[in-house]
XYZ file of C-alpha atoms in Angstrom:
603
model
C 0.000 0.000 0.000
C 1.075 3.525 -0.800
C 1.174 6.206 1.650
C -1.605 9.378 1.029
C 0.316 12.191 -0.853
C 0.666 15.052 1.188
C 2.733 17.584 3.173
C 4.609 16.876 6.076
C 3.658 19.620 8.758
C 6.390 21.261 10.247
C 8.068 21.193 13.164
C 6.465 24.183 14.823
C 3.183 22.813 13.940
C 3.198 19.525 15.764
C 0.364 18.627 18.593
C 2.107 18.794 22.128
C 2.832 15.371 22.859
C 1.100 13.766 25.297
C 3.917 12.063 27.301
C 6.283 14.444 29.295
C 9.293 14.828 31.310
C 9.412 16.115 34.848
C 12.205 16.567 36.996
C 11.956 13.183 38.164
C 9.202 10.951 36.283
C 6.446 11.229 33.318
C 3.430 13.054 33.354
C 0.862 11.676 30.610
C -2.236 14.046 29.817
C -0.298 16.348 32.608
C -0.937 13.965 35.355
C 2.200 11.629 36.958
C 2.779 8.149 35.511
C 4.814 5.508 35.344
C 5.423 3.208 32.164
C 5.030 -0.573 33.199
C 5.987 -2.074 29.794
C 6.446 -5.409 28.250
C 8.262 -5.711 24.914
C 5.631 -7.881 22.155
C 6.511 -7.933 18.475
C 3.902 -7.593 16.446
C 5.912 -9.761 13.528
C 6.191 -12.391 15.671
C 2.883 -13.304 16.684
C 0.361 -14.572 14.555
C -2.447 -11.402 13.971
C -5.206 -13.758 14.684
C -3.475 -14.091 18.727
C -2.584 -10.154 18.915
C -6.006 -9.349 21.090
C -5.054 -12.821 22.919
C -1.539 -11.310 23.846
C -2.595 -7.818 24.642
C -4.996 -9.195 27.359
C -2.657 -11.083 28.649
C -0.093 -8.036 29.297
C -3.033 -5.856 30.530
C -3.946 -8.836 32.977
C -0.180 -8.974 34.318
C -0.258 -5.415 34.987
C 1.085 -3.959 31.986
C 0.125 -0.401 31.383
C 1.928 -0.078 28.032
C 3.388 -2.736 25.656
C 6.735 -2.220 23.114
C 7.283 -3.427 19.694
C 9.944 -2.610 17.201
C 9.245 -2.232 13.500
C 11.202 -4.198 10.767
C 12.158 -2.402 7.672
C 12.958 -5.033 5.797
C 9.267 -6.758 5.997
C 7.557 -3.605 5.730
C 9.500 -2.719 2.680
C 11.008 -5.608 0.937
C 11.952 -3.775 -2.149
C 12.542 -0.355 -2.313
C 9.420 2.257 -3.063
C 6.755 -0.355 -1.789
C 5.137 -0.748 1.856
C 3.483 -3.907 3.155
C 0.901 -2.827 6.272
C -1.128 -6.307 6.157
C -1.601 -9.434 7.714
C 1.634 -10.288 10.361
C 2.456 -6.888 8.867
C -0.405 -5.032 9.919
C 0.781 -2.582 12.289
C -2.124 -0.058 12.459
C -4.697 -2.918 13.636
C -2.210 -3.962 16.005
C -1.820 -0.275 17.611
C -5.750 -0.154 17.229
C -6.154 -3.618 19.273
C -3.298 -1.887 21.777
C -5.560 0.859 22.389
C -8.966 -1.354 22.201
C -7.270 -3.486 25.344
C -6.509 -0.004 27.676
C -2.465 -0.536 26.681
C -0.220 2.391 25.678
C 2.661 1.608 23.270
C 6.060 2.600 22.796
C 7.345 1.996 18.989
C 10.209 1.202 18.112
C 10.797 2.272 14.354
C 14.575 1.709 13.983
C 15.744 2.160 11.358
C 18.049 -0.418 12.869
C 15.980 -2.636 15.384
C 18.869 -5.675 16.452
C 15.733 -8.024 17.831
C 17.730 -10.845 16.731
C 16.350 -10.680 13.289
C 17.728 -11.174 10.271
C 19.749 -7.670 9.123
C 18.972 -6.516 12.056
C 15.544 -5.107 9.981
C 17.945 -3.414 7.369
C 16.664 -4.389 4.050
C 18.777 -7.190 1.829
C 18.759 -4.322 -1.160
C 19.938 -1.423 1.089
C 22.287 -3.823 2.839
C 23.566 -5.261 -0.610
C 25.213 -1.822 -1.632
C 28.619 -2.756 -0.163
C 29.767 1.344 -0.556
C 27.225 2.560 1.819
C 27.636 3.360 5.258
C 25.044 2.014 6.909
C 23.588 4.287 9.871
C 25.558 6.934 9.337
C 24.692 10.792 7.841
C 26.031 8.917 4.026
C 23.411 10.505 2.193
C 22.313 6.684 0.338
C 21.506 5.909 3.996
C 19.386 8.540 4.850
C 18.083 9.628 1.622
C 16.570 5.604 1.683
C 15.450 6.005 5.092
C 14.018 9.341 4.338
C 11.488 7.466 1.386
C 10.728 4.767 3.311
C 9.516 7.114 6.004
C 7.697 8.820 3.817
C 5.271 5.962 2.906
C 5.533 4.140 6.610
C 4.843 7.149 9.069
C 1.180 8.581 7.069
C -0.764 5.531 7.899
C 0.383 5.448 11.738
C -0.312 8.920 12.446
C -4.098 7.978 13.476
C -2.099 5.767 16.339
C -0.224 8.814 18.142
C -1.752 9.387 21.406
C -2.527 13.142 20.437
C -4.822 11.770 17.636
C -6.434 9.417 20.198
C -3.935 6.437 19.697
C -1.758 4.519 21.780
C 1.543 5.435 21.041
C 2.942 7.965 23.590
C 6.815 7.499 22.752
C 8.853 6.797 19.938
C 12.526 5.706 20.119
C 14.919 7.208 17.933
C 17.764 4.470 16.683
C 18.565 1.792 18.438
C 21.284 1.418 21.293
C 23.223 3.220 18.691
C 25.683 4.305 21.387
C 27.140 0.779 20.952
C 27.516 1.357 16.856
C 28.441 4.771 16.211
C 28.966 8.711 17.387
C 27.874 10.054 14.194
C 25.684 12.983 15.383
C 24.204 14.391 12.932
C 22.342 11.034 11.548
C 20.791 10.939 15.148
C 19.486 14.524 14.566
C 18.498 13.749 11.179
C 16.419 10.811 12.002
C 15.336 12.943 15.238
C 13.821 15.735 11.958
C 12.998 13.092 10.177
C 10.240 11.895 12.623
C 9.168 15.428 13.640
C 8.543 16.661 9.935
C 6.549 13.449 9.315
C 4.124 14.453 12.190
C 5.496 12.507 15.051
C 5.128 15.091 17.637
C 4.995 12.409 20.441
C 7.819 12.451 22.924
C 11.307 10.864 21.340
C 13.625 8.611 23.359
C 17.068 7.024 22.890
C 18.126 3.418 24.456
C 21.714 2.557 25.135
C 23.380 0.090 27.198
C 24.395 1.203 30.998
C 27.743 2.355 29.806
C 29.225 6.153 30.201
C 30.770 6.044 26.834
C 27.555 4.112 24.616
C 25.082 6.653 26.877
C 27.099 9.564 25.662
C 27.706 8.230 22.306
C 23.791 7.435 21.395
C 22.645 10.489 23.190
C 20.825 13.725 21.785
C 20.436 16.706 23.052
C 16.177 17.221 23.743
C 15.485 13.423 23.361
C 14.975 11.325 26.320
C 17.602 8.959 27.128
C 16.867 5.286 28.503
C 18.820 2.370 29.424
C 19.214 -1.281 28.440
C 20.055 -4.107 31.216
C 18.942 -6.893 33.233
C 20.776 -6.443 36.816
C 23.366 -4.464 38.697
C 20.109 -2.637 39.321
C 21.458 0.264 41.319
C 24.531 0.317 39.407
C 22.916 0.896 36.168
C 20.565 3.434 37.285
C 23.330 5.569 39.131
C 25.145 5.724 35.381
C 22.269 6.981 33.721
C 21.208 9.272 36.504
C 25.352 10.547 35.688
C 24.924 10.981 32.191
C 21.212 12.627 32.861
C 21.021 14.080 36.186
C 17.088 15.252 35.816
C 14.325 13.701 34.380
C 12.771 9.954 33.885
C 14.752 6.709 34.759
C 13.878 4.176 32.670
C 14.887 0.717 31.470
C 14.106 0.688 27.796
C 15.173 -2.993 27.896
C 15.177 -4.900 31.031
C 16.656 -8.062 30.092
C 14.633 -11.278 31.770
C 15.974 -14.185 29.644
C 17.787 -14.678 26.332
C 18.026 -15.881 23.243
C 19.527 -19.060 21.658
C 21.734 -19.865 18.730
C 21.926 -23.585 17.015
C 24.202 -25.878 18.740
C 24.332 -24.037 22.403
C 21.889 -24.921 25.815
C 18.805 -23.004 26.369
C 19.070 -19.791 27.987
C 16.525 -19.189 30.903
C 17.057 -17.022 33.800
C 15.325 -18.208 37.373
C 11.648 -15.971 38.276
C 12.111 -15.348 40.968
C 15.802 -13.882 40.507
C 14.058 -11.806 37.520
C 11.070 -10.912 40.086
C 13.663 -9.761 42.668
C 15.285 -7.262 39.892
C 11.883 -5.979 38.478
C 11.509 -5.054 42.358
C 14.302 -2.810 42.584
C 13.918 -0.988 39.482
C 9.818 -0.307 40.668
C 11.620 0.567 44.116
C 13.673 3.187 42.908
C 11.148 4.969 40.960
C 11.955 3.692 37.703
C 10.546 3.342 34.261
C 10.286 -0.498 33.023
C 10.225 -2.150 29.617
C 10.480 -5.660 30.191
C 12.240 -7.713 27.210
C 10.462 -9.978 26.569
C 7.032 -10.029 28.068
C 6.390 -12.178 25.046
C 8.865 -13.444 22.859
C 7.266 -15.103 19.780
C 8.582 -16.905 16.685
C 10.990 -16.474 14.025
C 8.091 -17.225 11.894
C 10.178 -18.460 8.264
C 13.289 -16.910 7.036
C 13.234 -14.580 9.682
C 16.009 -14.795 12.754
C 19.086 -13.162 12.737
C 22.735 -14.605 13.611
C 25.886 -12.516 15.295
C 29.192 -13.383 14.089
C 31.781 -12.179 16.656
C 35.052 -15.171 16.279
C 32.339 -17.218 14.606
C 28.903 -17.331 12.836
C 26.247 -18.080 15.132
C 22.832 -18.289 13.135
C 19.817 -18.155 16.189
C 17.030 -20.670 16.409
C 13.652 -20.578 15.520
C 12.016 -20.046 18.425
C 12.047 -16.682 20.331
C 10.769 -17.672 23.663
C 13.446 -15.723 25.464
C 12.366 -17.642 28.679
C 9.997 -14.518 28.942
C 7.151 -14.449 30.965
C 4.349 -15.532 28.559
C 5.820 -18.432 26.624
C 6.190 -18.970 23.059
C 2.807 -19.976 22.584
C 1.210 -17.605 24.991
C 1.221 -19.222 28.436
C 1.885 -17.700 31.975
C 5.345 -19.021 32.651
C 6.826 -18.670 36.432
C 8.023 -15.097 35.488
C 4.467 -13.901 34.442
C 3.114 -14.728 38.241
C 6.023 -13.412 40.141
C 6.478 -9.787 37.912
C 2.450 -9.630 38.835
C 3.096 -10.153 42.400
C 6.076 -7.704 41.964
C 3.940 -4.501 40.343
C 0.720 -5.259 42.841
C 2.883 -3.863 45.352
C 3.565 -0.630 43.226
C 0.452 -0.172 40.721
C -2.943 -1.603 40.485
C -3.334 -4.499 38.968
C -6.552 -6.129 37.219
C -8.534 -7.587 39.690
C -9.289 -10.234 37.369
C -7.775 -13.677 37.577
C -4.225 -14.444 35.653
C -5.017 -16.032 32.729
C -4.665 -19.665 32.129
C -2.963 -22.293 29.951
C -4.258 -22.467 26.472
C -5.841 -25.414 25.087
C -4.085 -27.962 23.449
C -4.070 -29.904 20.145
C -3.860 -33.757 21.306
C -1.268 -35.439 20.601
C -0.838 -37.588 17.333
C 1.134 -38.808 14.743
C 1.502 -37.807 11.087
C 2.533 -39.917 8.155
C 3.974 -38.266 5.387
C 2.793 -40.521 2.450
C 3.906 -38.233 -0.437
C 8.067 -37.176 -1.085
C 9.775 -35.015 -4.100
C 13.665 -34.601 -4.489
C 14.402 -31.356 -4.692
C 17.356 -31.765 -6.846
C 15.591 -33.219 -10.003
C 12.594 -30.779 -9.350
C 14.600 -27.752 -9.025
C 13.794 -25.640 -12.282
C 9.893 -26.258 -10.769
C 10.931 -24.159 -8.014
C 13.168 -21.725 -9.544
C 14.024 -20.857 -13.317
C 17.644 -20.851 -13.936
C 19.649 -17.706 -13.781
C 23.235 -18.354 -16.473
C 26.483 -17.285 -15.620
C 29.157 -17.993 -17.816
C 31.789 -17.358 -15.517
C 32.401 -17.505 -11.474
C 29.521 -18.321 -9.146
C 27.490 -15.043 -7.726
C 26.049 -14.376 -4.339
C 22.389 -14.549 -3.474
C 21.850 -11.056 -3.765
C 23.195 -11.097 -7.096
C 20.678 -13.319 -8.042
C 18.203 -11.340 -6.544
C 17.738 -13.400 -3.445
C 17.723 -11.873 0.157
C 16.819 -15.313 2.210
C 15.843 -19.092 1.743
C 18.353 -20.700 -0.714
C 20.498 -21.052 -3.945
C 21.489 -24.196 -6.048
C 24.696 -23.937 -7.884
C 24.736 -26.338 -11.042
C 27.717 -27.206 -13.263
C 29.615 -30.026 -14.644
C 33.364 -31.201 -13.516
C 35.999 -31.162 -16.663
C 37.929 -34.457 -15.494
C 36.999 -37.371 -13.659
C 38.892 -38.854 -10.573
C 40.303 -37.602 -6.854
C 40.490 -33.606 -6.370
C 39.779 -30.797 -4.279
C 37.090 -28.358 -4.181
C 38.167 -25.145 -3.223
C 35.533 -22.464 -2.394
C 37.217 -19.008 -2.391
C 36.338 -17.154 0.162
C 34.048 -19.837 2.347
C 30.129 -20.157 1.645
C 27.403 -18.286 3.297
C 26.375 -19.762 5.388
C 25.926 -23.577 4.661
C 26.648 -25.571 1.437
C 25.837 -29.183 0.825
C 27.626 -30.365 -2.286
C 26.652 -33.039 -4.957
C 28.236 -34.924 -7.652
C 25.453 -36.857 -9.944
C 23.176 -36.203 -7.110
C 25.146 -38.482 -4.670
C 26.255 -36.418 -1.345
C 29.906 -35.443 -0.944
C 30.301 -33.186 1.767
C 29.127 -29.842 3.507
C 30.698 -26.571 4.176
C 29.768 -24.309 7.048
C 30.792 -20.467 7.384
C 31.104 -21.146 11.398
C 33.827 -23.128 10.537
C 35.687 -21.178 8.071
C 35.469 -23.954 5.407
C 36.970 -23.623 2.180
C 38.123 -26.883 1.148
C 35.868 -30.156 0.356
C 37.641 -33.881 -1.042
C 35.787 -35.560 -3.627
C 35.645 -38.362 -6.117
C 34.446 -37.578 -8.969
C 32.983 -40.422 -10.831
C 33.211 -39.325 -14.935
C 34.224 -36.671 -16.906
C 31.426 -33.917 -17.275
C 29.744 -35.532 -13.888
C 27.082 -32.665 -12.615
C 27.742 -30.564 -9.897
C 25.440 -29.337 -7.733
C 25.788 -27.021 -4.350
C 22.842 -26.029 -2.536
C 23.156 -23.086 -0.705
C 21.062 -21.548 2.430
C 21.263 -18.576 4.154
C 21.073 -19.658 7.953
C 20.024 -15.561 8.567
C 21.066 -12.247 8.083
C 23.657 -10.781 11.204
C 21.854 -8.888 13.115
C 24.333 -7.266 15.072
C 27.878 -5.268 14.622
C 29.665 -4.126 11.592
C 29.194 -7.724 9.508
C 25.256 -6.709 8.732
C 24.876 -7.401 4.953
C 27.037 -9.769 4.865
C 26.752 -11.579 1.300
C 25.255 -15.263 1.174
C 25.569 -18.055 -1.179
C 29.049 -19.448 -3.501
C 31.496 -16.004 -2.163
C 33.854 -16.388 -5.214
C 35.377 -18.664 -7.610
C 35.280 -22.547 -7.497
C 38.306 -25.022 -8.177
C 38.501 -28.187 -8.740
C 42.190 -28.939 -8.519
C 43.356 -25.540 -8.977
C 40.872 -25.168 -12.846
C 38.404 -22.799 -12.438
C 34.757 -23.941 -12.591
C 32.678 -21.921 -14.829
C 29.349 -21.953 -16.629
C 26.758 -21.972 -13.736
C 22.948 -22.704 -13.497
C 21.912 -20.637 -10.409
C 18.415 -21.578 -9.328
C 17.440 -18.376 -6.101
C 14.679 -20.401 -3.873
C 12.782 -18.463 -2.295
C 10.168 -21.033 -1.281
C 7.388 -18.533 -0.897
C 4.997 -21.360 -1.519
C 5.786 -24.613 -1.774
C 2.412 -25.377 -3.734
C 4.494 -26.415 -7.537
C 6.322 -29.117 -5.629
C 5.777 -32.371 -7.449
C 4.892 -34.914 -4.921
C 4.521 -38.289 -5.656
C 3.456 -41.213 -3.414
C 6.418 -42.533 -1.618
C 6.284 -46.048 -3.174
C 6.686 -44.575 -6.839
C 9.100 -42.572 -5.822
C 12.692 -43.842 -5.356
C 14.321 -42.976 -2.400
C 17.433 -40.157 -2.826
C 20.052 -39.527 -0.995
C 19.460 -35.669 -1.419
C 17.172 -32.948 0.098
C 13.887 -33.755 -0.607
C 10.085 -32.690 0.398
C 7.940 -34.579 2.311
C 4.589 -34.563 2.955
C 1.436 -35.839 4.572
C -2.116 -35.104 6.279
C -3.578 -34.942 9.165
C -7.406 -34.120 10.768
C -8.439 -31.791 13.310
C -11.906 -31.499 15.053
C -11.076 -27.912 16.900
C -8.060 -25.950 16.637
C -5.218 -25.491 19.064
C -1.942 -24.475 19.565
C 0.296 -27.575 19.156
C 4.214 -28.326 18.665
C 5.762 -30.476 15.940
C 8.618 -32.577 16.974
C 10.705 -34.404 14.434
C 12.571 -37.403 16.290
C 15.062 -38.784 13.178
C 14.843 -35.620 11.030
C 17.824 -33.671 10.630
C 17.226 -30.449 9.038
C 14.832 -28.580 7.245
C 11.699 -26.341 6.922
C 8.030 -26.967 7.812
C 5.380 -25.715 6.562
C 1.764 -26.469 7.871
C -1.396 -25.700 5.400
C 1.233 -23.354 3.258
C 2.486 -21.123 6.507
C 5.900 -20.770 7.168
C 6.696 -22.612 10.746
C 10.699 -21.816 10.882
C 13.934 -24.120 10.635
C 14.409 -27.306 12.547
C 17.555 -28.750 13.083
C 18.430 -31.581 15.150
C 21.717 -29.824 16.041
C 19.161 -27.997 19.131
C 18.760 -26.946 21.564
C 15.245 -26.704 19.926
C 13.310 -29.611 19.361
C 9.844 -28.457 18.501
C 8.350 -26.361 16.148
C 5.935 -23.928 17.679
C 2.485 -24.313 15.244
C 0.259 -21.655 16.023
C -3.892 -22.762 16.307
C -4.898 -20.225 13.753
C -2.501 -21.977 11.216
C -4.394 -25.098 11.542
C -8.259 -25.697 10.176
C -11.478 -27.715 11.020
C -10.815 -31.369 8.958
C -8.061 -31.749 6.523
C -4.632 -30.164 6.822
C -1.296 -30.240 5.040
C 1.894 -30.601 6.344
C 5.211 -30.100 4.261
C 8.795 -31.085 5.432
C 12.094 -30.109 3.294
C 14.596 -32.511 4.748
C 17.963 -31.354 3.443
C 19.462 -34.535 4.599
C 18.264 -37.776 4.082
C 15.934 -39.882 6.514
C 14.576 -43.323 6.744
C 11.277 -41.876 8.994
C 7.943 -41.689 7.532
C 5.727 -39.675 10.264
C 6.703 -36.751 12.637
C 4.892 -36.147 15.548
C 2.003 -33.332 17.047
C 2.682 -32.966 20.919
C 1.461 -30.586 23.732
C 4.339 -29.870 25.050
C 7.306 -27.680 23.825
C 10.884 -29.197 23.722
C 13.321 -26.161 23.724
C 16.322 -28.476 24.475
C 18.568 -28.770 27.630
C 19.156 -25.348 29.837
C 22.257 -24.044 30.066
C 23.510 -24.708 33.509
């Protein structure tokens, strides 16, 4: 959708905002208050549980809830904006305000979250000469048009239009990032020409130097942590001695990456640390009230020594679960703010219903590898191998097809590693992988016959999220060898796997089994919908997809062994579930459970 075309008001001309400073605290509609906030994503909750969610904060005590915004959803290629379904942002505000709940947004442009870019867009990101939150004028002049067509329709939801949003965060704990002062000021304009007269705040970590850094002049400034309570406030009362203390981010759990324990972090040590912040007069936004899901292609990685792509669930250990139950922390933070604000006097909500359990044959199977130019028309390149976002391709995966000049023992070199992990083929038969966590380069092989196809699927495990390595390029990173002679004349098939509807399945029996990736698939019946989990005991790795939507990656590296499946997703009587297995499997069903398997804690 297009924004309406008209003028920006000016500066002078903006409505008074409705949230205020004091010496010490806020004052909303002139009259003292004090944010209790929970941090909710929008993009990672299915719409159809939004009102579900937004009870569920009120009922805990909540006053306000948080959400950042991700510019790379809303505007997946440049000039366009997406406002619907997961995306839509004004019926979420509107359901905010319909449940009592004020809301602090969090536009970015950079949003971290975990998420893949960090919610910089793949065709910003892809311009290797730009200098990515910074004044560079391609930076700002993008942001600039994409706020031109994102802030219009959420004007309604500013609370001096009668919305819910009394506070809008400029950056992102950019303190961390940069010093570059005069991008904070222009995104500062940039939201106050586009009608956001609503009170501006910056968050940075507890840290002298990242408070000062991230700072402005005017805007409010907020911290991030999760303890060292006193501490922490006593360095941003130093770098602001008047006006609100607030914890823009008060850290209650964590997130995972593949191959480490699940993080959780004990209630009632959480409960004990919401106390003291409440004690002292503080401001609260608690991350995460409610995690979510890294619905699809979505979750981020860091790469620090080593790429470290996160799982698919966002759970964060936060106090309503991944699927939307009171965990331990939801009870204790309620006990916590009944002894500093009111609270409903309604009960805490319950458990959700659950889906029974049961088993699901999957009866039907295609190899990718054969069926590939189904999925994906070829893109030709007569010389070295290019990235994904050459080919157009910001997440999912890329096949790499071309033939081997001699037969016999050799070396595949990969110049300059894959991104992020590449399973190689010769005549369809496996030969190896190649992870960027592990700096691999190299692969042995045997190659069978002269002209022998080779094939190299691709996938981008997510975007970095964090750090200077954001846009970091995916797929075959330069030339391929094969005993020091360059391989050249490619078939490069992008995958997006938007839908996997053109997949042609065939019954397993008249289809032979292959050693490849392959899709899977099978049916199961439902009388009512619930929220369920799918749990793949003997499957490796792969995507799910359940009646065409998007569950996430599984892999049984962990710590995650479910797959969170949201009861909207499902449907009275028949539904479909789809499985690309990248490895192969000798299992035939998967399993439906009621509980959630996040893998072993880390001790």
């Amino acid at each position: 959708m297009s924004a309406p075309n008209t003028s920006p008001p000016s500066s002078s001309s903006l409505t008074a905002p409705s949230l205020t400073t004091s010496s010490d605290g806020f004052l909303l509609h002139g009259e003292p208050f004090r944010i209790i906030s929970g941090a909710m994503h929008y993009f990672r909750v299915h719409p159809d549980q939004w009102a579900d969610r937004l009870r569920k904060a009120r009922l805990m005590g909540l006053n306000t809830v948080e959400t950042y915004v991700p510019w790379n959803l809303h505007q997946p290629e440049p000039g366009t904006l997406v406002l619907d379904g997961i995306l839509d942002l004004p019926r979420y505000l509107r359901l905010a305000r319909a449940e009592g709940l004020h809301v602090l947004l969090r536009p970015g442009p950079y949003i971290c979250a975990e998420w893949d870019g960090g919610g910089l867009p793949s065709w910003l990101t892809a311009d290797t000469g730009i200098r990515l939150r910074t004044s560079d004028p391609r930076f700002t002049d993008a942001l600039d048009r994409y706020l031109d067509l994102l802030l219009p329709p959420l004007l309604p939801q500013l609370a001096a239009n009668g919305g819910p949003v009394i506070a809008v965060q400029v950056e992102n704990e950019y303190g961390a990032y940069g010093d570059d002062r005069a991008y904070l000021e222009h995104l500062a304009e940039a939201f106050r020409t586009r009608g956001v007269g609503e009170l501006l705040f910056t968050c940075d970590q507890a840290d002298p130097e990242h408070l000062a850094a991230g700072s402005l002049p005017g805007v409010l400034s907020t911290g991030t942590f999760g303890s060292r309570i006193p501490e922490s406030l006593e360095r941003l009362r130093a770098h602001r001695p008047e006006g609100p203390l607030m914890c823009a981010e008060f850290w209650i759990g964590w997130f995972d990456h593949w191959g480490e324990p699940h993080h959780v972090r004990d209630a009632a040590d959480a409960a004990a640390d919401l106390d003291r912040l409440l004690s002292a007069g503080a401001s609260v936004n608690i991350y995460m009230f409610h995690g979510g899901t890294n619905f699809g292609f979505t979750n981020g990685a860091n790469h620090d020594h080593a790429y470290e792509p996160i799982v698919t669930s966002y759970d964060y250990d936060a106090a309503l679960t991944e699927s939307g139950d009171p965990g331990p922390k939801y009870h204790a933070f309620r006990e916590v703010i009944a002894r500093h604000a009111p609270v409903p006097e309604e009960p805490a909500p319950a458990a959700g219903p659950k889906l029974p359990p049961r088993v699901v044959e999957l009866s039907d199977r295609a190899p990718l590898l054969p069926h590939v130019g189904v999925l994906a028309e070829p893109v030709r390149v007569d010389a070295d191998p290019v990235t994904m976002e050459e080919l157009g391709r910001h997440a999912g995966y890329a096949l790499y097809r071309t033939t081997l000049p001699v037969s016999g023992d050799g070396v595949l070199r990969f110049t300059g590693g894959v991104g992020d992990r590449a399973q190689v083929f010769v005549d369809g038969a496996p030969v190896g992988v190649l992870e960027r966590e592990r700096h691999e380069e190299a692969l042995p092989v045997r190659v069978p016959r002269t002209g022998a196809t080779l094939d190299v699927l691709v996938e981008n495990m997510g975007g970095v999220n964090y750090g200077p390595r954001i846009g970091a390029p995916k797929g075959l990173l330069g030339p391929v060898t094969f005993d020091g002679t360059a391989l050249h004349g490619w078939d490069c098939h992008p995958l997006a796997l938007d839908t996997v509807d053109p997949v042609p399945f065939a019954p397993v029996a008249d289809s032979p089994p292959e050693a490849g990736p392959a899709f899977h698939r099978g049916t199961f019946e439902v009388g009512t919908p619930a929220d369920t989990f799918l749990s793949l005991p003997g499957w490796t790795k792969g995507q799910a997809w359940i009646n065409g939507f998007h569950l996430g990656r599984y892999w049984n590296r962990g710590p995650q062994r479910t797959l969170y499946v949201p009861a909207p997703v499902l449907r009275p009587g028949t539904n479909e579930l789809v499985l690309l297995e990248l490895q192969a499997t000798t299992e035939s069903r998967v399993h439906l459970t009621d509980t959630p398997d996040l893998g072993p804690v880390k001790p």
